[in-house]
mmCIF file of C-alpha atoms and ligand atoms in Angstrom:
data_model
loop_
_atom_site.group_PDB
_atom_site.id
_atom_site.type_symbol
_atom_site.label_atom_id
_atom_site.label_comp_id
_atom_site.label_asym_id
_atom_site.label_seq_id
_atom_site.Cartn_x
_atom_site.Cartn_y
_atom_site.Cartn_z
ATOM 1 C CA MET A 152 -9.404 4.061 -15.000
ATOM 2 C CA ARG A 153 -5.642 3.914 -15.360
ATOM 3 C CA ALA A 154 -3.518 4.231 -12.202
ATOM 4 C CA SER A 155 0.258 4.518 -12.019
ATOM 5 C CA LEU A 156 2.046 3.898 -8.733
ATOM 6 C CA ILE A 157 5.563 5.305 -8.710
ATOM 7 C CA GLN A 158 7.676 3.249 -6.326
ATOM 8 C CA ILE A 159 10.561 5.642 -5.709
ATOM 9 C CA ASP A 160 14.048 4.598 -4.626
ATOM 10 C CA VAL A 161 14.797 6.737 -1.565
ATOM 11 C CA ASN A 162 18.440 6.691 -0.530
ATOM 12 C CA GLU A 163 21.037 9.048 0.897
ATOM 13 C CA ASN A 164 23.132 9.190 -2.286
ATOM 14 C CA GLU A 165 20.614 11.537 -3.849
ATOM 15 C CA SER A 166 19.899 15.010 -2.535
ATOM 16 C CA LEU A 167 16.351 15.971 -1.679
ATOM 17 C CA GLU A 168 16.367 18.577 -4.473
ATOM 18 C CA ALA A 169 17.625 16.073 -7.045
ATOM 19 C CA ARG A 170 14.981 13.551 -5.993
ATOM 20 C CA ARG A 171 12.253 16.182 -6.174
ATOM 21 C CA ARG A 172 13.339 17.051 -9.739
ATOM 22 C CA ARG A 173 13.472 13.396 -10.720
ATOM 23 C CA VAL A 174 10.059 12.604 -9.230
ATOM 24 C CA THR A 175 8.537 15.672 -10.880
ATOM 25 C CA ALA A 176 9.752 14.377 -14.255
ATOM 26 C CA LEU A 177 8.424 10.886 -13.501
ATOM 27 C CA VAL A 178 4.982 12.290 -12.678
ATOM 28 C CA ARG A 179 4.951 14.300 -15.908
ATOM 29 C CA GLU A 180 5.735 11.118 -17.839
ATOM 30 C CA GLN A 181 2.457 9.607 -16.579
ATOM 31 C CA ALA A 182 0.292 11.871 -18.763
ATOM 32 C CA GLY A 183 -2.567 9.673 -19.974
ATOM 33 C CA ALA A 184 -3.097 8.035 -16.581
ATOM 34 C CA ASP A 185 -6.125 9.072 -14.537
ATOM 35 C CA LEU A 186 -4.443 8.715 -11.150
ATOM 36 C CA VAL A 187 -0.791 8.755 -10.116
ATOM 37 C CA VAL A 188 0.318 7.702 -6.631
ATOM 38 C CA LEU A 189 3.615 8.381 -4.839
ATOM 39 C CA PRO A 190 4.919 6.900 -1.557
ATOM 40 C CA GLU A 191 5.095 8.269 1.968
ATOM 41 C CA LEU A 192 7.800 10.820 2.913
ATOM 42 C CA TRP A 193 9.736 10.278 -0.299
ATOM 43 C CA THR A 194 11.671 13.519 0.143
ATOM 44 C CA THR A 195 13.368 12.462 3.387
ATOM 45 C CA GLY A 196 12.562 8.757 3.762
ATOM 46 C CA ALA A 197 10.059 7.508 6.345
ATOM 47 C CA PHE A 198 12.829 6.355 8.727
ATOM 48 C CA ALA A 199 15.113 9.407 8.405
ATOM 49 C CA TYR A 200 13.922 10.747 11.732
ATOM 50 C CA GLU A 201 16.706 13.350 12.091
ATOM 51 C CA GLU A 202 15.594 14.953 8.844
ATOM 52 C CA PHE A 203 11.945 15.391 9.710
ATOM 53 C CA ALA A 204 12.542 18.711 11.456
ATOM 54 C CA THR A 205 15.325 19.975 9.190
ATOM 55 C CA GLU A 206 13.489 19.152 5.957
ATOM 56 C CA ALA A 207 9.938 19.909 7.098
ATOM 57 C CA GLU A 208 8.050 22.222 4.755
ATOM 58 C CA PRO A 209 5.043 24.454 5.156
ATOM 59 C CA LEU A 210 2.027 22.855 3.483
ATOM 60 C CA GLU A 211 2.500 25.013 0.397
ATOM 61 C CA GLY A 212 6.266 24.574 0.280
ATOM 62 C CA PRO A 213 8.602 23.439 -2.521
ATOM 63 C CA THR A 214 7.240 19.890 -2.764
ATOM 64 C CA PHE A 215 3.660 21.179 -2.882
ATOM 65 C CA GLU A 216 4.630 23.632 -5.650
ATOM 66 C CA ALA A 217 6.485 21.018 -7.701
ATOM 67 C CA MET A 218 3.725 18.417 -7.365
ATOM 68 C CA ALA A 219 0.892 20.850 -8.111
ATOM 69 C CA LYS A 220 2.663 21.850 -11.303
ATOM 70 C CA ALA A 221 3.468 18.263 -12.268
ATOM 71 C CA ALA A 222 -0.179 17.209 -11.771
ATOM 72 C CA GLY A 223 -1.346 20.105 -13.937
ATOM 73 C CA ASP A 224 1.296 19.476 -16.615
ATOM 74 C CA ALA A 225 0.408 15.780 -16.810
ATOM 75 C CA GLY A 226 -3.342 16.401 -16.421
ATOM 76 C CA VAL A 227 -3.664 13.646 -13.793
ATOM 77 C CA TRP A 228 -5.100 13.257 -10.329
ATOM 78 C CA LEU A 229 -1.981 13.038 -8.196
ATOM 79 C CA HIS A 230 -1.694 11.529 -4.745
ATOM 80 C CA ALA A 231 1.724 13.079 -4.189
ATOM 81 C CA GLY A 232 2.674 10.872 -1.241
ATOM 82 C CA SER A 233 3.405 12.701 1.981
ATOM 83 C CA ILE A 234 5.714 15.411 3.272
ATOM 84 C CA PRO A 235 6.911 16.316 6.754
ATOM 85 C CA GLU A 236 4.636 19.331 7.187
ATOM 86 C CA ARG A 237 5.574 22.205 9.459
ATOM 87 C CA ASP A 238 2.442 23.693 10.941
ATOM 88 C CA PRO A 239 3.416 27.184 12.155
ATOM 89 C CA GLU A 240 0.997 26.799 15.065
ATOM 90 C CA GLY A 241 1.537 23.169 15.963
ATOM 91 C CA PRO A 242 3.769 20.127 15.702
ATOM 92 C CA LEU A 243 5.111 18.512 12.554
ATOM 93 C CA TYR A 244 2.679 16.294 10.668
ATOM 94 C CA ASN A 245 3.114 13.522 8.136
ATOM 95 C CA THR A 246 0.834 15.030 5.522
ATOM 96 C CA ALA A 247 -0.325 13.473 2.260
ATOM 97 C CA LEU A 248 -1.269 15.793 -0.598
ATOM 98 C CA VAL A 249 -3.767 15.097 -3.378
ATOM 99 C CA PHE A 250 -3.932 17.343 -6.442
ATOM 100 C CA SER A 251 -6.532 17.616 -9.187
ATOM 101 C CA PRO A 252 -5.603 17.436 -12.904
ATOM 102 C CA THR A 253 -5.563 21.237 -12.977
ATOM 103 C CA GLY A 254 -3.005 21.338 -10.184
ATOM 104 C CA GLU A 255 -5.351 22.443 -7.414
ATOM 105 C CA LEU A 256 -5.003 20.949 -3.944
ATOM 106 C CA ALA A 257 -7.940 18.532 -3.602
ATOM 107 C CA ALA A 258 -7.081 17.246 -0.117
ATOM 108 C CA ALA A 259 -4.426 17.139 2.578
ATOM 109 C CA TYR A 260 -4.419 14.154 4.942
ATOM 110 C CA ARG A 261 -2.441 14.234 8.172
ATOM 111 C CA LYS A 262 -1.502 10.643 9.028
ATOM 112 C CA ILE A 263 -3.600 9.494 11.962
ATOM 113 C CA HIS A 264 -1.599 6.487 13.245
ATOM 114 C CA ARG A 265 2.040 7.432 13.806
ATOM 115 C CA PHE A 266 4.647 4.691 13.717
ATOM 116 C CA GLY A 267 7.438 4.071 16.230
ATOM 117 C CA PHE A 268 5.754 3.334 19.586
ATOM 118 C CA ASP A 269 7.919 5.450 21.920
ATOM 119 C CA LYS A 270 10.318 6.873 19.317
ATOM 120 C CA GLY A 271 10.591 8.135 15.746
ATOM 121 C CA GLU A 272 7.493 9.466 14.055
ATOM 122 C CA ALA A 273 5.332 8.640 17.076
ATOM 123 C CA VAL A 274 7.120 11.245 19.177
ATOM 124 C CA LEU A 275 8.355 13.627 16.471
ATOM 125 C CA MET A 276 5.041 14.247 14.743
ATOM 126 C CA GLY A 277 1.501 15.089 15.719
ATOM 127 C CA ALA A 278 -1.453 12.816 14.953
ATOM 128 C CA GLY A 279 -3.983 13.805 12.338
ATOM 129 C CA GLN A 280 -7.622 13.807 13.393
ATOM 130 C CA ASP A 281 -9.597 13.814 10.179
ATOM 131 C CA LEU A 282 -10.646 11.189 7.668
ATOM 132 C CA VAL A 283 -10.062 12.199 4.061
ATOM 133 C CA THR A 284 -11.905 11.053 0.966
ATOM 134 C CA VAL A 285 -11.524 12.543 -2.502
ATOM 135 C CA ARG A 286 -14.201 12.327 -5.170
ATOM 136 C CA LEU A 287 -12.779 11.562 -8.634
ATOM 137 C CA PRO A 288 -15.011 11.239 -11.709
ATOM 138 C CA GLU A 289 -14.583 7.438 -11.669
ATOM 139 C CA THR A 290 -14.372 6.580 -7.959
ATOM 140 C CA THR A 291 -14.015 7.966 -4.448
ATOM 141 C CA LEU A 292 -10.567 7.666 -2.897
ATOM 142 C CA GLY A 293 -10.033 6.873 0.779
ATOM 143 C CA VAL A 294 -6.650 8.197 1.881
ATOM 144 C CA ALA A 295 -4.376 6.377 4.339
ATOM 145 C CA THR A 296 -0.654 6.351 5.084
ATOM 146 C CA CYS A 297 1.621 3.384 5.861
ATOM 147 C CA TYR A 298 1.069 2.268 9.501
ATOM 148 C CA ASP A 299 -2.623 3.202 9.051
ATOM 149 C CA LEU A 300 -2.834 -0.048 7.059
ATOM 150 C CA ARG A 301 -2.805 -1.964 10.360
ATOM 151 C CA PHE A 302 -5.986 -0.271 11.601
ATOM 152 C CA PRO A 303 -9.059 -1.775 9.917
ATOM 153 C CA GLU A 304 -11.416 0.598 11.729
ATOM 154 C CA LEU A 305 -9.949 3.516 9.769
ATOM 155 C CA PHE A 306 -10.746 1.797 6.468
ATOM 156 C CA ARG A 307 -14.238 0.872 7.617
ATOM 157 C CA ALA A 308 -14.818 4.523 8.505
ATOM 158 C CA LEU A 309 -13.583 5.446 5.023
ATOM 159 C CA VAL A 310 -16.104 3.009 3.536
ATOM 160 C CA ASP A 311 -18.829 4.734 5.551
ATOM 161 C CA ALA A 312 -17.608 8.033 4.099
ATOM 162 C CA GLY A 313 -18.063 6.635 0.580
ATOM 163 C CA ALA A 314 -14.570 5.376 -0.277
ATOM 164 C CA GLU A 315 -14.309 2.753 -3.011
ATOM 165 C CA THR A 316 -10.585 2.932 -3.748
ATOM 166 C CA MET A 317 -8.162 2.967 -0.809
ATOM 167 C CA VAL A 318 -4.900 4.704 -1.599
ATOM 168 C CA VAL A 319 -2.101 3.896 0.822
ATOM 169 C CA SER A 320 1.230 5.627 0.433
ATOM 170 C CA ALA A 321 3.969 4.048 2.493
ATOM 171 C CA GLY A 322 7.625 3.652 3.385
ATOM 172 C CA TRP A 323 7.211 0.063 4.558
ATOM 173 C CA PRO A 324 10.317 -1.844 5.673
ATOM 174 C CA GLU A 325 11.457 -5.041 3.992
ATOM 175 C CA ARG A 326 11.520 -7.022 7.222
ATOM 176 C CA ARG A 327 7.731 -6.811 7.494
ATOM 177 C CA ARG A 328 6.958 -7.179 3.781
ATOM 178 C CA ALA A 329 4.729 -10.204 4.411
ATOM 179 C CA HIS A 330 2.479 -8.022 6.598
ATOM 180 C CA TRP A 331 2.277 -5.349 3.877
ATOM 181 C CA THR A 332 1.009 -7.761 1.260
ATOM 182 C CA LEU A 333 -1.333 -9.541 3.640
ATOM 183 C CA LEU A 334 -2.835 -6.347 5.051
ATOM 184 C CA ALA A 335 -3.314 -4.773 1.601
ATOM 185 C CA LYS A 336 -5.287 -7.849 0.537
ATOM 186 C CA ALA A 337 -7.246 -7.936 3.809
ATOM 187 C CA ARG A 338 -8.258 -4.271 3.564
ATOM 188 C CA ALA A 339 -9.444 -4.897 -0.026
ATOM 189 C CA VAL A 340 -11.455 -8.022 0.819
ATOM 190 C CA GLU A 341 -13.063 -6.796 4.039
ATOM 191 C CA ASN A 342 -14.043 -3.445 2.534
ATOM 192 C CA GLN A 343 -14.815 -4.742 -0.961
ATOM 193 C CA ALA A 344 -12.696 -1.926 -2.320
ATOM 194 C CA PHE A 345 -9.659 -1.463 -4.509
ATOM 195 C CA VAL A 346 -6.417 -1.015 -2.580
ATOM 196 C CA LEU A 347 -3.593 0.885 -4.271
ATOM 197 C CA ALA A 348 -0.585 0.622 -1.969
ATOM 198 C CA CYS A 349 2.553 2.459 -3.068
ATOM 199 C CA GLY A 350 5.791 2.011 -1.124
ATOM 200 C CA THR A 351 9.425 2.986 -1.523
ATOM 201 C CA ALA A 352 12.441 1.065 -2.799
ATOM 202 C CA GLY A 353 16.086 1.316 -1.706
ATOM 203 C CA THR A 354 17.584 1.738 1.753
ATOM 204 C CA HIS A 355 17.601 4.892 3.853
ATOM 205 C CA ALA A 356 18.636 5.430 7.485
ATOM 206 C CA GLY A 357 19.830 1.818 7.433
ATOM 207 C CA VAL A 358 16.322 0.460 6.801
ATOM 208 C CA PRO A 359 15.865 -1.575 3.597
ATOM 209 C CA GLN A 360 12.489 -0.828 2.069
ATOM 210 C CA ALA A 361 9.992 -3.464 0.978
ATOM 211 C CA GLY A 362 9.084 -2.114 -2.448
ATOM 212 C CA HIS A 363 6.416 -4.511 -3.756
ATOM 213 C CA SER A 364 3.788 -1.839 -4.274
ATOM 214 C CA ILE A 365 0.548 -3.624 -4.928
ATOM 215 C CA VAL A 366 -2.890 -3.143 -6.457
ATOM 216 C CA VAL A 367 -5.652 -5.405 -5.157
ATOM 217 C CA ASP A 368 -9.210 -5.563 -6.479
ATOM 218 C CA PRO A 369 -12.398 -5.729 -4.349
ATOM 219 C CA TRP A 370 -12.370 -9.536 -4.498
ATOM 220 C CA GLY A 371 -8.813 -9.705 -3.169
ATOM 221 C CA GLU A 372 -7.156 -10.517 -6.480
ATOM 222 C CA VAL A 373 -3.761 -8.948 -7.019
ATOM 223 C CA LEU A 374 -3.967 -6.956 -10.250
ATOM 224 C CA ALA A 375 -0.325 -5.863 -10.215
ATOM 225 C CA GLU A 376 2.662 -6.050 -7.919
ATOM 226 C CA ALA A 377 6.031 -4.337 -8.214
ATOM 227 C CA GLY A 378 9.407 -5.857 -7.527
ATOM 228 C CA ALA A 379 11.957 -4.562 -5.040
ATOM 229 C CA GLY A 380 13.487 -1.701 -7.050
ATOM 230 C CA GLU A 381 12.304 1.629 -8.388
ATOM 231 C CA GLN A 382 9.404 1.010 -10.736
ATOM 232 C CA VAL A 383 6.296 2.557 -12.228
ATOM 233 C CA LEU A 384 3.435 0.107 -11.738
ATOM 234 C CA THR A 385 0.597 0.868 -14.154
ATOM 235 C CA VAL A 386 -2.743 -0.865 -13.985
ATOM 236 C CA ASP A 387 -6.188 -0.479 -15.560
ATOM 237 C CA LEU A 388 -9.055 -0.742 -13.071
ATOM 238 C CA ASP A 389 -12.771 -1.060 -13.639
ATOM 239 C CA PRO A 390 -14.274 1.128 -10.891
ATOM 240 C CA ALA A 391 -17.675 -0.555 -11.389
ATOM 241 C CA ARG A 392 -16.179 -3.695 -9.796
ATOM 242 C CA VAL A 393 -16.701 -2.161 -6.354
ATOM 243 C CA ALA A 394 -20.474 -1.767 -6.658
ATOM 244 C CA ALA A 395 -20.738 -5.119 -8.439
ATOM 245 C CA THR A 396 -18.806 -6.941 -5.710
ATOM 246 C CA ARG A 397 -20.800 -5.253 -2.932
ATOM 247 C CA GLU A 398 -24.013 -6.209 -4.719
ATOM 248 C CA GLN A 399 -23.098 -9.814 -5.519
ATOM 249 C CA PHE A 400 -21.594 -10.615 -2.107
ATOM 250 C CA PRO A 401 -23.269 -8.101 0.216
ATOM 251 C CA ALA A 402 -21.248 -8.770 3.370
ATOM 252 C CA LEU A 403 -21.006 -5.058 4.191
ATOM 253 C CA LYS A 404 -24.770 -5.017 4.678
ATOM 254 C CA ASP A 405 -24.464 -7.639 7.438
ATOM 255 C CA ARG A 406 -22.469 -5.447 9.780
ATOM 256 C CA LEU A 407 -23.603 -5.486 13.389
ATOM 257 C CA LEU A 408 -21.982 -4.100 16.552
ATOM 258 C CA GLY A 409 -23.878 -0.836 16.342
ATOM 259 C CA LEU A 410 -21.877 0.562 13.440
ATOM 260 C CA ALA A 411 -23.627 2.705 10.891
ATOM 261 C CA PRO A 412 -24.606 0.668 7.833
ATOM 262 C CA PRO A 413 -22.998 1.680 4.554
ATOM 263 C CA ALA A 414 -25.000 3.983 2.337
ATOM 264 C CA ARG A 415 -27.098 2.014 -0.146
ATOM 265 C CA ARG A 416 -26.251 2.619 -3.763
HETATM 266 O O1 AKG B 39 3.627 -1.031 10.361
HETATM 267 C C1 AKG B 39 4.732 -1.256 9.883
HETATM 268 O O2 AKG B 39 5.261 -2.361 9.940
HETATM 269 C C2 AKG B 39 5.487 -0.182 9.157
HETATM 270 C C3 AKG B 39 4.909 1.180 9.381
HETATM 271 C C4 AKG B 39 5.814 2.265 8.940
HETATM 272 O O3 AKG B 39 6.934 2.022 8.563
HETATM 273 C C5 AKG B 39 5.340 3.644 8.903
HETATM 274 O O4 AKG B 39 4.168 3.913 9.198
HETATM 275 O O5 AKG B 39 6.154 4.538 8.579
#
């Protein structure tokens, strides 16, 4: 299975429309991949709090339309990162979109853990409630967004829901890059799953971004890691490694604390 993570440079020198056009072209260029992943809130930037309300889109807005078409044109599964979603009957949400290779919406995931403590996303957006997994022919994706990476219980719940490949789209800041790398590896090792973590490059709203998108295998080995700038990180994965690792080192079967055991394969 070939995955391409597109680590987009998000900065204020480029208009949202220009970036959407550029990203659409980049996705189309990934024809031949099985899965393409984009970062969190790449239209506005994850720290551009003032723009969340002004640039929020209905679920099926311009970014949805562009990404659905790009997925269909390229014939790839596309985790299109997230958008600030305007729910006509509720608050804004930080919503990730996943499209099938025919351009159909396969899943929408509203970020559960909002970042900012008492400001920013934590007060400007509503919290999602639902876990999201997506069945691909080769693997089952577990979907998470940025700050979610700090909450191992979410990933364990995704394992219980059948996830084998955790896809994390993010706008992670440079000053906590060490946490990003460490947590991506930890989530892979503890869940014996692939982790595909795609962040942004550049600086927006005065916050330099970490870049360093990373792909970790179920044994915790780093298969690929991006640098700081805009980059397409392409990697070939063997999805059978998940079952093999869980079989050879069956730590998930030793869970206690009253949690449901993982389904046996
Ligand atoms: O947890 C962190 O350090 C960064 C989280 C974040 O930037 C986000 O969720 O948007």
